[in-house]
mmCIF file of C-alpha atoms and ligand atoms in Angstrom:
data_model
loop_
_atom_site.group_PDB
_atom_site.id
_atom_site.type_symbol
_atom_site.label_atom_id
_atom_site.label_comp_id
_atom_site.label_asym_id
_atom_site.label_seq_id
_atom_site.Cartn_x
_atom_site.Cartn_y
_atom_site.Cartn_z
ATOM 1 C CA MET A 1 -19.467 -12.995 13.892
ATOM 2 C CA SER A 2 -16.027 -11.492 13.871
ATOM 3 C CA PHE A 3 -12.907 -13.413 13.039
ATOM 4 C CA PHE A 4 -11.054 -11.670 15.890
ATOM 5 C CA SER A 5 -11.486 -12.022 19.614
ATOM 6 C CA ILE A 6 -13.539 -9.014 20.567
ATOM 7 C CA GLN A 7 -12.422 -6.534 23.182
ATOM 8 C CA PRO A 8 -15.576 -5.806 25.166
ATOM 9 C CA GLN A 9 -16.679 -2.505 26.670
ATOM 10 C CA LEU A 10 -13.990 -0.144 27.901
ATOM 11 C CA PRO A 11 -12.021 -1.298 30.945
ATOM 12 C CA ASP A 12 -12.346 0.930 34.060
ATOM 13 C CA THR A 13 -8.723 1.052 34.957
ATOM 14 C CA HIS A 14 -7.216 2.782 31.936
ATOM 15 C CA SER A 15 -7.141 6.361 30.808
ATOM 16 C CA HIS A 16 -9.624 6.696 27.975
ATOM 17 C CA GLN A 17 -8.164 9.677 26.266
ATOM 18 C CA GLY A 18 -5.179 10.420 24.108
ATOM 19 C CA GLU A 19 -3.984 10.837 20.556
ATOM 20 C CA VAL A 20 -2.481 8.494 18.008
ATOM 21 C CA SER A 21 -1.169 9.262 14.544
ATOM 22 C CA TRP A 22 -0.161 7.011 11.633
ATOM 23 C CA LYS A 23 1.201 7.458 8.135
ATOM 24 C CA CYS A 24 -0.126 4.812 5.735
ATOM 25 C CA PRO A 25 1.003 4.446 2.114
ATOM 26 C CA SER A 26 -1.109 3.712 -0.926
ATOM 27 C CA ASN A 27 -0.447 0.578 -2.995
ATOM 28 C CA ILE A 28 -0.482 -0.439 -6.634
ATOM 29 C CA ALA A 29 -1.903 -3.824 -7.552
ATOM 30 C CA LEU A 30 0.095 -6.115 -9.856
ATOM 31 C CA ILE A 31 -2.678 -8.750 -9.925
ATOM 32 C CA LYS A 32 -5.905 -6.779 -9.765
ATOM 33 C CA TYR A 33 -8.815 -7.166 -7.369
ATOM 34 C CA TRP A 34 -11.824 -6.576 -9.602
ATOM 35 C CA GLY A 35 -15.100 -8.152 -8.589
ATOM 36 C CA LYS A 36 -16.306 -8.762 -5.040
ATOM 37 C CA ARG A 37 -19.029 -10.457 -3.020
ATOM 38 C CA PRO A 38 -20.496 -9.457 0.337
ATOM 39 C CA VAL A 39 -18.964 -8.309 2.595
ATOM 40 C CA GLN A 40 -15.970 -6.847 0.803
ATOM 41 C CA LEU A 41 -14.645 -10.285 -0.117
ATOM 42 C CA PRO A 42 -12.627 -10.514 -3.322
ATOM 43 C CA GLU A 43 -13.567 -12.830 -6.190
ATOM 44 C CA ASN A 44 -9.872 -13.486 -6.813
ATOM 45 C CA ALA A 45 -6.562 -13.160 -5.003
ATOM 46 C CA SER A 46 -4.540 -9.991 -5.644
ATOM 47 C CA ILE A 47 -0.996 -8.820 -4.931
ATOM 48 C CA SER A 48 0.482 -5.322 -4.736
ATOM 49 C CA PHE A 49 3.520 -3.172 -4.186
ATOM 50 C CA THR A 50 3.211 -0.974 -1.113
ATOM 51 C CA LEU A 51 4.176 2.556 -2.146
ATOM 52 C CA ASP A 52 6.084 5.189 -0.217
ATOM 53 C CA ASN A 53 5.529 8.812 -1.237
ATOM 54 C CA ALA A 54 1.801 8.529 -1.959
ATOM 55 C CA HIS A 55 0.430 8.297 1.569
ATOM 56 C CA THR A 56 -2.139 9.566 4.073
ATOM 57 C CA VAL A 57 -1.355 10.863 7.554
ATOM 58 C CA THR A 58 -4.238 10.482 10.014
ATOM 59 C CA SER A 59 -4.338 11.620 13.643
ATOM 60 C CA VAL A 60 -7.098 10.542 15.985
ATOM 61 C CA ASN A 61 -7.794 12.330 19.225
ATOM 62 C CA TYR A 62 -10.080 10.271 21.471
ATOM 63 C CA GLN A 63 -11.953 10.723 24.737
ATOM 64 C CA PRO A 64 -14.965 9.221 26.514
ATOM 65 C CA ARG A 65 -18.126 10.116 24.664
ATOM 66 C CA SER A 66 -20.785 12.115 26.433
ATOM 67 C CA THR A 67 -24.333 11.688 25.152
ATOM 68 C CA SER A 68 -24.575 15.280 23.926
ATOM 69 C CA GLU A 69 -21.363 15.078 21.956
ATOM 70 C CA LYS A 70 -20.809 14.383 18.258
ATOM 71 C CA TRP A 71 -19.398 10.873 17.779
ATOM 72 C CA VAL A 72 -16.998 11.879 15.045
ATOM 73 C CA GLN A 73 -15.531 15.178 13.979
ATOM 74 C CA PHE A 74 -13.501 14.960 10.787
ATOM 75 C CA LEU A 75 -11.079 17.476 9.305
ATOM 76 C CA PHE A 76 -9.545 16.862 5.890
ATOM 77 C CA GLU A 77 -6.471 18.991 5.237
ATOM 78 C CA GLY A 78 -7.560 21.326 8.037
ATOM 79 C CA LYS A 79 -11.157 21.788 6.882
ATOM 80 C CA GLU A 80 -14.407 20.212 8.053
ATOM 81 C CA GLU A 81 -15.630 17.847 5.329
ATOM 82 C CA GLU A 82 -19.190 16.746 5.914
ATOM 83 C CA SER A 83 -19.313 14.141 3.152
ATOM 84 C CA PHE A 84 -16.120 12.437 4.374
ATOM 85 C CA GLU A 85 -17.407 12.642 7.954
ATOM 86 C CA LYS A 86 -20.616 10.839 6.956
ATOM 87 C CA ARG A 87 -18.567 8.146 5.235
ATOM 88 C CA ILE A 88 -16.510 7.620 8.405
ATOM 89 C CA VAL A 89 -19.626 7.401 10.600
ATOM 90 C CA LYS A 90 -21.044 4.813 8.184
ATOM 91 C CA TYR A 91 -17.762 2.909 8.300
ATOM 92 C CA LEU A 92 -17.567 2.971 12.124
ATOM 93 C CA ASN A 93 -21.153 1.706 12.318
ATOM 94 C CA SER A 94 -20.252 -1.107 9.938
ATOM 95 C CA ILE A 95 -17.349 -2.303 12.127
ATOM 96 C CA ILE A 96 -18.963 -1.812 15.537
ATOM 97 C CA ASP A 97 -19.481 -5.573 16.008
ATOM 98 C CA ASP A 98 -15.758 -6.132 15.479
ATOM 99 C CA ILE A 99 -14.652 -3.314 17.754
ATOM 100 C CA PRO A 100 -17.606 -2.491 20.075
ATOM 101 C CA TRP A 101 -15.826 -0.053 22.410
ATOM 102 C CA ILE A 102 -15.718 2.584 19.640
ATOM 103 C CA GLY A 103 -19.357 3.394 20.513
ATOM 104 C CA GLN A 104 -18.196 4.730 23.899
ATOM 105 C CA ILE A 105 -15.531 7.047 22.498
ATOM 106 C CA ALA A 106 -15.738 10.433 20.754
ATOM 107 C CA PHE A 107 -13.241 10.855 17.922
ATOM 108 C CA LYS A 108 -11.638 13.932 16.419
ATOM 109 C CA ILE A 109 -9.971 12.769 13.222
ATOM 110 C CA GLU A 110 -7.617 14.842 11.092
ATOM 111 C CA SER A 111 -6.320 13.527 7.820
ATOM 112 C CA GLU A 112 -4.138 14.704 4.959
ATOM 113 C CA ASN A 113 -2.745 13.178 1.791
ATOM 114 C CA SER A 114 0.768 13.656 0.432
ATOM 115 C CA PHE A 115 -0.650 13.858 -3.091
ATOM 116 C CA PRO A 116 -2.980 16.601 -4.303
ATOM 117 C CA HIS A 117 -6.688 15.859 -3.956
ATOM 118 C CA SER A 118 -7.155 16.438 -7.687
ATOM 119 C CA SER A 119 -4.316 14.219 -8.872
ATOM 120 C CA GLY A 120 -6.560 11.395 -10.000
ATOM 121 C CA ILE A 121 -4.859 9.170 -7.423
ATOM 122 C CA ALA A 122 -7.309 7.139 -5.356
ATOM 123 C CA SER A 123 -6.849 7.826 -1.669
ATOM 124 C CA SER A 124 -9.169 5.176 -0.221
ATOM 125 C CA ALA A 125 -6.409 2.591 0.312
ATOM 126 C CA SER A 126 -4.083 4.903 2.243
ATOM 127 C CA SER A 127 -6.857 6.732 4.103
ATOM 128 C CA MET A 128 -8.770 3.625 5.231
ATOM 129 C CA GLY A 129 -5.453 1.978 6.128
ATOM 130 C CA ALA A 130 -4.390 4.974 8.245
ATOM 131 C CA LEU A 131 -7.754 5.125 10.036
ATOM 132 C CA ALA A 132 -7.760 1.388 10.825
ATOM 133 C CA LEU A 133 -4.175 1.667 12.124
ATOM 134 C CA CYS A 134 -5.247 4.462 14.477
ATOM 135 C CA LEU A 135 -8.312 2.548 15.732
ATOM 136 C CA CYS A 136 -6.344 -0.637 16.410
ATOM 137 C CA ASP A 137 -3.576 1.367 18.060
ATOM 138 C CA ILE A 138 -6.114 2.937 20.432
ATOM 139 C CA GLU A 139 -7.498 -0.538 21.137
ATOM 140 C CA LYS A 140 -3.967 -1.752 21.874
ATOM 141 C CA LYS A 141 -3.477 1.063 24.405
ATOM 142 C CA LEU A 142 -6.890 0.708 26.051
ATOM 143 C CA PHE A 143 -6.684 -3.060 26.467
ATOM 144 C CA GLY A 144 -2.903 -3.528 26.797
ATOM 145 C CA LEU A 145 -2.662 -5.755 23.696
ATOM 146 C CA LYS A 146 0.828 -6.878 22.635
ATOM 147 C CA ASP A 147 0.663 -9.330 19.722
ATOM 148 C CA GLU A 148 2.141 -7.416 16.742
ATOM 149 C CA ALA A 149 1.202 -10.003 14.067
ATOM 150 C CA LEU A 150 -2.397 -10.087 15.289
ATOM 151 C CA PHE A 151 -2.435 -6.262 15.386
ATOM 152 C CA ARG A 152 -1.473 -6.092 11.683
ATOM 153 C CA LYS A 153 -4.032 -8.749 10.752
ATOM 154 C CA LYS A 154 -6.819 -6.909 12.525
ATOM 155 C CA VAL A 155 -5.786 -3.596 10.936
ATOM 156 C CA SER A 156 -5.818 -5.287 7.531
ATOM 157 C CA PHE A 157 -9.210 -6.898 8.287
ATOM 158 C CA LEU A 158 -10.782 -3.594 9.387
ATOM 159 C CA SER A 159 -9.312 -1.530 6.558
ATOM 160 C CA ARG A 160 -10.650 -4.103 4.060
ATOM 161 C CA LEU A 161 -14.148 -3.345 5.317
ATOM 162 C CA GLY A 162 -13.528 0.342 4.447
ATOM 163 C CA SER A 163 -12.003 -0.292 1.019
ATOM 164 C CA GLY A 164 -10.884 -3.684 -0.260
ATOM 165 C CA SER A 165 -7.501 -2.656 -1.637
ATOM 166 C CA ALA A 166 -6.646 -0.849 1.651
ATOM 167 C CA CYS A 167 -6.014 -4.178 3.385
ATOM 168 C CA ARG A 168 -2.813 -4.618 1.323
ATOM 169 C CA SER A 169 -1.320 -1.237 2.387
ATOM 170 C CA ILE A 170 -0.515 -2.436 5.913
ATOM 171 C CA TYR A 171 2.727 -4.279 5.127
ATOM 172 C CA PRO A 172 6.178 -3.385 3.760
ATOM 173 C CA HIS A 173 7.086 -4.008 0.109
ATOM 174 C CA ILE A 174 4.582 -6.601 -1.145
ATOM 175 C CA ALA A 175 1.266 -7.913 0.177
ATOM 176 C CA ALA A 176 -1.286 -10.450 -1.048
ATOM 177 C CA TRP A 177 -4.987 -10.683 -0.317
ATOM 178 C CA GLY A 178 -7.324 -13.543 -1.109
ATOM 179 C CA PRO A 179 -6.876 -17.298 -0.985
ATOM 180 C CA SER A 180 -4.189 -18.667 -3.281
ATOM 181 C CA GLU A 181 -2.797 -22.205 -3.347
ATOM 182 C CA MET A 182 0.631 -20.564 -3.759
ATOM 183 C CA ILE A 183 0.410 -18.727 -0.419
ATOM 184 C CA PRO A 184 -0.309 -21.087 2.500
ATOM 185 C CA GLU A 185 -1.488 -18.458 5.032
ATOM 186 C CA SER A 186 -3.569 -16.438 2.567
ATOM 187 C CA SER A 187 -7.117 -15.406 3.359
ATOM 188 C CA ASP A 188 -9.878 -13.329 1.848
ATOM 189 C CA LEU A 189 -10.501 -11.655 5.227
ATOM 190 C CA TYR A 190 -7.180 -9.808 5.365
ATOM 191 C CA ALA A 191 -3.911 -9.414 3.475
ATOM 192 C CA ILE A 192 -0.573 -10.888 4.479
ATOM 193 C CA PRO A 193 3.005 -9.782 3.770
ATOM 194 C CA ILE A 194 5.011 -11.582 1.075
ATOM 195 C CA ASP A 195 8.661 -11.358 2.033
ATOM 196 C CA TYR A 196 10.370 -14.161 0.152
ATOM 197 C CA LEU A 197 10.574 -12.651 -3.341
ATOM 198 C CA ASP A 198 13.687 -11.487 -5.195
ATOM 199 C CA GLU A 199 15.404 -8.432 -3.725
ATOM 200 C CA VAL A 200 15.036 -6.474 -6.971
ATOM 201 C CA PHE A 201 11.388 -5.877 -5.984
ATOM 202 C CA THR A 202 12.122 -4.295 -2.599
ATOM 203 C CA ASN A 203 13.054 -0.942 -4.154
ATOM 204 C CA PHE A 204 11.203 -1.079 -7.483
ATOM 205 C CA HIS A 205 10.146 2.286 -8.866
ATOM 206 C CA ASP A 206 6.603 3.387 -9.688
ATOM 207 C CA ASP A 207 6.490 6.796 -11.377
ATOM 208 C CA ILE A 208 2.839 7.758 -11.738
ATOM 209 C CA LEU A 209 2.273 9.823 -14.872
ATOM 210 C CA ILE A 210 -0.849 11.943 -14.333
ATOM 211 C CA VAL A 211 -2.651 11.855 -17.683
ATOM 212 C CA SER A 212 -5.808 13.413 -16.245
ATOM 213 C CA ASP A 213 -6.654 14.862 -12.838
ATOM 214 C CA GLN A 214 -10.424 14.516 -13.324
ATOM 215 C CA GLU A 215 -12.447 12.476 -10.886
ATOM 216 C CA LYS A 216 -13.312 9.180 -12.577
ATOM 217 C CA ALA A 217 -16.749 8.818 -14.141
ATOM 218 C CA VAL A 218 -17.390 5.389 -12.598
ATOM 219 C CA SER A 219 -16.216 4.638 -9.052
ATOM 220 C CA SER A 220 -14.311 1.448 -8.240
ATOM 221 C CA SER A 221 -17.248 0.216 -6.172
ATOM 222 C CA ALA A 222 -19.591 0.622 -9.150
ATOM 223 C CA GLY A 223 -16.980 -1.073 -11.370
ATOM 224 C CA HIS A 224 -16.760 -4.066 -9.010
ATOM 225 C CA ALA A 225 -20.557 -4.353 -9.071
ATOM 226 C CA LEU A 226 -20.586 -4.508 -12.885
ATOM 227 C CA MET A 227 -18.476 -7.668 -12.697
ATOM 228 C CA ASP A 228 -21.569 -9.463 -11.349
ATOM 229 C CA THR A 229 -23.114 -9.349 -14.820
ATOM 230 C CA ASN A 230 -19.944 -9.367 -16.929
ATOM 231 C CA ILE A 231 -20.069 -12.368 -19.263
ATOM 232 C CA PHE A 232 -16.284 -12.816 -18.959
ATOM 233 C CA ALA A 233 -16.258 -12.784 -15.139
ATOM 234 C CA SER A 234 -15.618 -16.460 -14.444
ATOM 235 C CA LYS A 235 -12.853 -16.678 -17.081
ATOM 236 C CA ARG A 236 -11.318 -13.559 -15.562
ATOM 237 C CA TYR A 237 -11.234 -15.047 -12.052
ATOM 238 C CA GLU A 238 -9.634 -18.182 -13.492
ATOM 239 C CA GLN A 239 -7.046 -16.050 -15.329
ATOM 240 C CA ALA A 240 -6.248 -14.118 -12.127
ATOM 241 C CA GLY A 241 -5.459 -17.440 -10.404
ATOM 242 C CA THR A 242 -3.125 -18.513 -13.211
ATOM 243 C CA HIS A 243 -1.492 -15.071 -13.261
ATOM 244 C CA MET A 244 -0.936 -15.162 -9.500
ATOM 245 C CA LYS A 245 0.857 -18.480 -9.785
ATOM 246 C CA SER A 246 3.145 -17.401 -12.639
ATOM 247 C CA LEU A 247 3.782 -13.954 -11.174
ATOM 248 C CA LEU A 248 4.942 -15.372 -7.856
ATOM 249 C CA GLU A 249 7.191 -17.838 -9.695
ATOM 250 C CA SER A 250 8.755 -15.013 -11.737
ATOM 251 C CA MET A 251 9.134 -12.753 -8.706
ATOM 252 C CA LYS A 252 10.804 -15.488 -6.670
ATOM 253 C CA VAL A 253 13.627 -15.739 -9.203
ATOM 254 C CA GLY A 254 13.636 -12.080 -10.311
ATOM 255 C CA ASP A 255 12.499 -12.853 -13.877
ATOM 256 C CA LEU A 256 11.632 -9.320 -15.008
ATOM 257 C CA THR A 257 10.516 -10.242 -18.524
ATOM 258 C CA SER A 258 7.846 -12.587 -17.294
ATOM 259 C CA PHE A 259 6.947 -10.196 -14.417
ATOM 260 C CA GLY A 260 6.359 -7.357 -16.896
ATOM 261 C CA LYS A 261 4.278 -9.453 -19.267
ATOM 262 C CA ILE A 262 1.884 -10.589 -16.541
ATOM 263 C CA VAL A 263 1.611 -7.144 -14.947
ATOM 264 C CA GLU A 264 0.803 -5.466 -18.284
ATOM 265 C CA ASP A 265 -1.725 -8.219 -19.135
ATOM 266 C CA GLU A 266 -3.431 -7.560 -15.808
ATOM 267 C CA ALA A 267 -3.681 -3.802 -16.444
ATOM 268 C CA LEU A 268 -5.136 -4.255 -19.918
ATOM 269 C CA THR A 269 -7.519 -6.993 -18.737
ATOM 270 C CA LEU A 270 -8.848 -4.647 -16.035
ATOM 271 C CA HIS A 271 -9.658 -1.977 -18.616
ATOM 272 C CA ALA A 272 -10.990 -4.516 -21.120
ATOM 273 C CA LEU A 273 -13.419 -5.710 -18.434
ATOM 274 C CA MET A 274 -14.649 -2.139 -18.001
ATOM 275 C CA MET A 275 -15.082 -1.737 -21.749
ATOM 276 C CA CYS A 276 -17.125 -4.923 -22.068
ATOM 277 C CA SER A 277 -19.277 -4.463 -18.984
ATOM 278 C CA ASP A 278 -22.931 -3.513 -19.335
ATOM 279 C CA PRO A 279 -23.137 -0.555 -19.430
ATOM 280 C CA SER A 280 -19.719 -0.250 -20.974
ATOM 281 C CA TYR A 281 -17.320 2.483 -19.938
ATOM 282 C CA ILE A 282 -13.799 3.623 -20.754
ATOM 283 C CA LEU A 283 -11.445 5.211 -18.226
ATOM 284 C CA MET A 284 -8.352 5.359 -20.438
ATOM 285 C CA GLU A 285 -7.638 8.603 -22.309
ATOM 286 C CA PRO A 286 -5.936 8.869 -25.721
ATOM 287 C CA ASN A 287 -2.676 9.775 -23.962
ATOM 288 C CA THR A 288 -2.906 6.647 -21.783
ATOM 289 C CA LEU A 289 -2.635 4.551 -24.958
ATOM 290 C CA GLU A 290 0.109 6.740 -26.401
ATOM 291 C CA VAL A 291 2.183 6.344 -23.206
ATOM 292 C CA ILE A 292 1.685 2.558 -23.326
ATOM 293 C CA LYS A 293 2.820 2.434 -26.973
ATOM 294 C CA ARG A 294 5.918 4.515 -26.247
ATOM 295 C CA ILE A 295 6.818 2.344 -23.243
ATOM 296 C CA ARG A 296 6.611 -0.789 -25.402
ATOM 297 C CA THR A 297 8.725 0.767 -28.153
ATOM 298 C CA PHE A 298 11.333 1.956 -25.641
ATOM 299 C CA ARG A 299 11.517 -1.491 -24.076
ATOM 300 C CA LYS A 300 12.064 -3.124 -27.443
ATOM 301 C CA GLU A 301 14.646 -0.628 -28.687
ATOM 302 C CA ALA A 302 16.589 -0.060 -25.445
ATOM 303 C CA GLY A 303 16.194 -3.658 -24.231
ATOM 304 C CA LEU A 304 15.454 -2.368 -20.717
ATOM 305 C CA PRO A 305 12.876 -3.745 -18.224
ATOM 306 C CA LEU A 306 10.447 -0.829 -18.018
ATOM 307 C CA PHE A 307 6.733 -1.686 -17.787
ATOM 308 C CA PHE A 308 3.351 -0.116 -17.134
ATOM 309 C CA THR A 309 0.344 -0.861 -15.041
ATOM 310 C CA LEU A 310 -2.958 0.983 -14.621
ATOM 311 C CA ASP A 311 -5.293 1.574 -11.738
ATOM 312 C CA ALA A 312 -9.008 2.086 -12.322
ATOM 313 C CA GLY A 313 -8.228 5.363 -14.084
ATOM 314 C CA PRO A 314 -6.294 6.941 -16.965
ATOM 315 C CA ASN A 315 -2.973 7.526 -15.172
ATOM 316 C CA VAL A 316 -0.027 5.313 -16.042
ATOM 317 C CA HIS A 317 2.136 3.685 -13.378
ATOM 318 C CA ILE A 318 5.623 3.267 -14.849
ATOM 319 C CA LEU A 319 7.402 0.359 -13.185
ATOM 320 C CA TYR A 320 11.156 -0.291 -13.361
ATOM 321 C CA PRO A 321 13.978 -1.672 -11.201
ATOM 322 C CA HIS A 322 16.307 0.725 -9.391
ATOM 323 C CA HIS A 323 19.362 -0.245 -11.477
ATOM 324 C CA ILE A 324 17.894 1.389 -14.617
ATOM 325 C CA LYS A 325 16.802 4.607 -12.854
ATOM 326 C CA THR A 326 19.076 6.889 -14.930
ATOM 327 C CA GLU A 327 17.921 5.521 -18.305
ATOM 328 C CA ALA A 328 14.271 5.343 -17.173
ATOM 329 C CA THR A 329 14.269 8.956 -15.957
ATOM 330 C CA ALA A 330 15.850 10.189 -19.196
ATOM 331 C CA PHE A 331 13.215 8.320 -21.258
ATOM 332 C CA ILE A 332 10.313 9.552 -19.119
ATOM 333 C CA ASN A 333 11.516 13.171 -19.266
ATOM 334 C CA SER A 334 12.168 13.187 -23.003
ATOM 335 C CA SER A 335 9.291 11.032 -24.297
ATOM 336 C CA LEU A 336 6.455 10.761 -21.758
ATOM 337 C CA LEU A 337 6.249 13.916 -19.668
ATOM 338 C CA SER A 338 4.776 15.943 -22.545
ATOM 339 C CA LEU A 339 1.806 13.504 -22.570
ATOM 340 C CA SER A 340 0.969 14.180 -18.918
ATOM 341 C CA HIS A 341 -1.484 16.734 -17.549
ATOM 342 C CA GLU A 342 0.542 19.925 -16.900
ATOM 343 C CA GLY A 343 3.786 17.902 -16.694
ATOM 344 C CA ARG A 344 2.597 16.127 -13.553
ATOM 345 C CA ILE A 345 4.274 12.991 -12.336
ATOM 346 C CA ILE A 346 4.426 11.473 -8.849
ATOM 347 C CA LYS A 347 7.761 9.723 -8.376
ATOM 348 C CA ASP A 348 7.234 6.815 -6.075
ATOM 349 C CA GLN A 349 8.749 3.467 -5.196
ATOM 350 C CA VAL A 350 8.173 0.367 -3.135
ATOM 351 C CA GLY A 351 8.267 1.364 0.534
ATOM 352 C CA GLN A 352 8.541 0.098 4.081
ATOM 353 C CA GLY A 353 4.840 0.226 4.975
ATOM 354 C CA PRO A 354 2.999 2.287 7.594
ATOM 355 C CA VAL A 355 4.806 4.390 10.193
ATOM 356 C CA LYS A 356 3.524 5.298 13.643
ATOM 357 C CA LEU A 357 4.003 9.033 14.170
ATOM 358 C CA LYS A 358 2.500 9.408 17.643
HETATM 359 C C1 LIG B 1 -8.440 -1.432 -9.794
HETATM 360 O O1 LIG B 1 -10.355 -1.184 -3.259
HETATM 361 O O2 LIG B 1 -10.951 0.897 -4.536
HETATM 362 O O3 LIG B 1 -7.403 -0.573 -7.841
HETATM 363 O O4 LIG B 1 -13.324 -2.249 -2.219
HETATM 364 O O5 LIG B 1 -14.973 -0.878 -3.480
HETATM 365 O O6 LIG B 1 -13.223 0.241 -2.077
HETATM 366 P P1 LIG B 1 -13.585 -0.961 -2.944
HETATM 367 O O7 LIG B 1 -12.657 -0.914 -4.230
HETATM 368 P P2 LIG B 1 -11.130 -0.569 -4.346
HETATM 369 O O8 LIG B 1 -10.803 -1.308 -5.724
HETATM 370 C C2 LIG B 1 -9.493 -1.303 -6.227
HETATM 371 C C3 LIG B 1 -9.487 -1.761 -7.613
HETATM 372 C C4 LIG B 1 -8.163 -1.653 -8.325
HETATM 373 C C5 LIG B 1 -7.377 -2.953 -8.215
HETATM 374 C C6 LIG B 1 -6.676 -3.250 -6.924
HETATM 375 O O9 LIG B 1 -6.243 -2.331 -6.205
HETATM 376 O O10 LIG B 1 -6.486 -4.445 -6.661
#
């Protein structure tokens, strides 16, 4: 049963062909989603900054499907990618009850990322977000739908089924996913925008220091699954709830000290959970720890609000408010860049959310 009212088979009166294109950003979680239950439902609520420069652009060309035709043709950065194509077919099959008309349409999908494939940056959030935006946009055109808030909710719902964290990429600035007593409208089916926090967070910086560009040894999906047997799991979900409450309180009043403490705790908890799962694994590299130590020393000595967070990987997200950009950039260039892989850094910041290109 779908949460959304289902648009049935294609209407006769509309043109069934066209092209849509969307740019969807990635996001970085401040409270981490780690641990899930079927189907793609989070064990705890999470909250993230929507990014800007790290994004995926996806274009979908659609037309009525003839029986002889391939359902989906997928080009990634101009080239046919069979493994990605299979993943998309699997995804479309998994959402066909929520959006049945897709079975009657043939899709040619082209996608590209703003960040290099081998940057160690996960692309599932931005790519699943961009694809869900395109599908819902086509649905809007075919069925003449107008409700913008419902459109976003359905996009978030469908992108969640592709990759959990993708559901938070659909909104500007900050989004939360999962039920929280602090957020009245929150749901574990889709994310919602959080737009009442202090202004300092609407243009926060996130410079992503690439410590390693290797593909990670354990995927996020496998990592989530290991939470099912992690002996600390229930304590962790409890901690995430407490963190969500205090983080929102700090962000409402712009308390950067408390914001930074919670965000760093979350990053280290995520990696601690990986280290104590069975089997155990470590995604941090020696330079990840060195960067963290230097950030903490800088913060103490300079007295400036510069923090770190980590994704499920070795790269360090350096978070700081816009008003310390000059000092932060000088510190990163002089003390951190030499610890990155080939001097690579992706300079990003909190952004305005997805953009319709066509
Ligand atoms: C550490 O969303 O990549 O980035 O739902 O299996 O696709 P799947 O996992 P994914 O997990 C993201 C984990 C995280 C934390 C977060 O983004 O909240």
